[in-house]
């Protein structure tokens, strides 16, 4: 179709109806790319190369996703326009868009960004698309006269998005040789080919390595190139400055100054020098955390997995590295009165108040069953006074638990808990008392409410902790607007879930960063906690330096969350060639 406009139009915000959303024909594997067609009014007609910010009306996500336009069809009789997008199924945002049904509503902001500069009459041009980057280049091609350009399309396997191409010459390359030339774009498009064909300009969109290659050969052949780039975006309007790229003219906004840039202006980061090694069929996920050996670094967080036996019918518990038990006190507790859980956007508030059957009951009734699950058992120890902590520690030291997690961070009790973890002195004192009692691995769980969490962590280390786990839930307040009163009887409650993840990651980063300044023999490991829901989240924490991770709220939303995290970690390590967790633990801080 040739219904793209030639001039860039200003962005407008509107709601569009889904006409169709189907797997893209020819994409491999099947279902990896979808064609989404939206119907809206003619004000939204884009120029070739522009994009829209798309967000499903029923989306649970905060931000829209930038998606390039593939094809445009104007319906004059209705004053409407149909816009097609090719969407690579990649993350939660694209998954929502690819799951839309006819009639669903989509919020769209656009058209955004600039467009491909139109070639002068008689120009000899070459267009290059790689993977889903085929969309804007194919859209640009459909706005040009037939047989006025050559087109190169590069894919991992098979091909798609080429139905509107009317090129003098169409060349397809595939990594697996399933279509066209066997190899990447470099197998077909070279410096000598550019010179031989005497191209005056090259237009391209695709993965960054491909664009870096195109820039290089065009520079060597002295051919102008225009590259359409992709960056993570928040606004799409040039306001947030979150999508800047480095150019010879300084930092430029990909959404507003681009996405199309003159190739010679772009400064690509140098590709990392990878130590290539053979991808192993098997990887070792085991970790040693302060003397506690785990089969993998995924631990069920205290208070979110019971004693493990509750989920035994859901999946094989021996798939995870360990279980941190419910918070345990020397005496049985009934917990807090009133409402105990309250859902918030991207999180969950709770005011349980350490309800538990007491340590003697745990040791006699629950622990034997936990030991049969085939994973490490960590007893989460809490108390109201130093004496009650010590009494509980003596009982647990003489039990079959594999480690003790000293909870000086619970936000939902009036005495004890976080009161011990707020200051370096009190945290160090209670850790020292427990260390004098137990020989088992001792993990100290910290509160994010501490004003100097690095100082608290160092005080616990100095007092004998074998590891630090952080952080426990954050404190929050919720108001029942119908009754005009606080939701929770104790007013403040613990808050966890995906919303706290970046803050928790920052706290882990800071404590690991401080540990790394010590001589290696004086460092102790850190277990990361806070909003971890996917294997990607776990990798973030591990790359920040966490030796292991704990998963809490995510289990309530997805009982398979920890199982999927372990499987995802294994697949990630195989793909990247990592043999052990240590290969990438802390790499972001190196």
Phi, psi and omega in degrees: 000157180233045184261008171294144174277161181272337182254142178290133180254151178291152182286143171231159179250127181204175178250134180239154179264144176281123175273322182197153174207104187223155175302137182287127182295129177097342180289139181229134359291156182303134180087005179275339179226138180240149172257115180254126179245125179245146175247126180213189182271168189293347178297341186265010181295120183268165167272155184297122180110344179283169182223171176235151169269117185247138176212125178299137181303325182266015184296147174264001184263156182284315191257149171283168180244135178283122182230127180288151180279133179262316184206150181228136176225117179274137177248089188303322186293337182249358182063031183239169177221139173258128181241128180255140177232142170261123186239120175281123180288105190231301182235193184295322181297312179289331177296319178296316181294323181284349181262004183291152179243156176308133181097339176297156182256140179232131173276129180227137177244122182159185001290144183248156174078185179263183183235169175294131176294133183286137181288153176291157180302130178086000179295145179259101189241160180230133178247139183226127176233137179237123180059221181290348173294356175296332189302301183292329180288320176294324176297318177297318180300320183290346178268356182261159176300145178302144176060030179252009184203160168259151184228129176245127180238128184238129182224162172288318181205144179058199181201157179201168175074019185251009188292338181259009182280126176234070188264158170298317181218129177247119180243127179246134172238144176225139181301323184264002179076012183291335175215148175060219182279135180282115178138181178278184184302331181294344178285343183239324186248114184228174177301313182295325179292319178301317180291319181297318182278346179057046177294144176265340179199150176237134177244132186212152172211138180168195180299152182305316178302323178294317180294323176299320179294315180300316178302316183295314183288328178291322178297316182292326181271358181060048179242132177295139175226150177237124187242131176263119187256159177238134176219156172295135184229151175251312186255324184078002186243004179084011185270315189282342180061027182270353186242031183291149173234158182268130178227173177294342178260020182095190180286134179236149179277124181296326185281329187252313178279343178239206013279355181267126180232151170296125188303323184290347181273340187280137174252104178278141173295144179293135178298141181298142176281103184273138173273099184289129175222161182296132177293122184279142176291329179236146177234159181255108181269357186292149178222157174242114184248096178059036181095352177263114181270128181240145180291336174203167189275015184258119183238138174286126184285147182304136176084357183242356183225012181059229175252016176088323183294335180298332182257009184299330181277350184272313177204168181288113186294337180290359176287336182261162185288325182190172178230126169267122188292172168308152176299126187249136174238163183298326181252154175295147178228146178267344179085192186276157176272169175079195179297139184245335179228147182211120181282139175231167175301123177061030178186176181219131175261147179215148175222066183285316178082034175057040172298127180197162185278359182094150185296316179303316178296318180303312184295321184281318190255317188270318185301317179301323179288322178297322182295338180280350185283344175084023178222165183294141180249120179246124179270123179271111188259126176229177181183173179260330182226165176301323181295318181291325174300312184295320179297318177295321180298321179298318179294317182290327178300326182266012179256185181267013178295150183275335181199164178239129175255109182282110185270098174246043189215001183294125183272358191250021177234151184284326180231155182075208178054234185298339180301327179281337186262004185281334185230152182301316184297309183293323179295316179295320182296313182291324177297317180298320180296317181289321179301326179291343183262320190253146173252347178293159175308131184245114177255133178251123183264123187258158178262139177287350180284347180297134181290335180228076186293329176294316178298319178297315179299318180292325178294320178293319177300312181298329182278356174118008178296142176272338180199162177241137171243132180204142009232161172291179185294153177279160177267139177215172178229141175233142180244131172277104187287341177286321180264344180069033180223161175300145180295317187262143179301324180270010178068297180274148180214163178285142181232127178218179181118182185306330183297333184267354189304311181299327179288316178298321178297321178296320179295318176299315179305312185294320180291317177297318179302318178292320178299321183293344178278349179273160171304144187307322183289347181262352182281150172235152184286160179240135175258124183272135179221141173137094173075014182284120184233340183225169178295330177297319177299316180299318179298320177303310181296319180293318178294334176282349176121358179292131179283336178203173180225153173245141182243128184237270186306326183303328181296327179293324180279326183215099182303340178271004189307309183292320176301315181292328177294316178298313180297319179294321177299316180298314180296319179299315181295320178296317181295322183272349180083019178278132180272322181227166176299325181299337181297332180233001177294121178078007186296333180291341181263356184282000000 
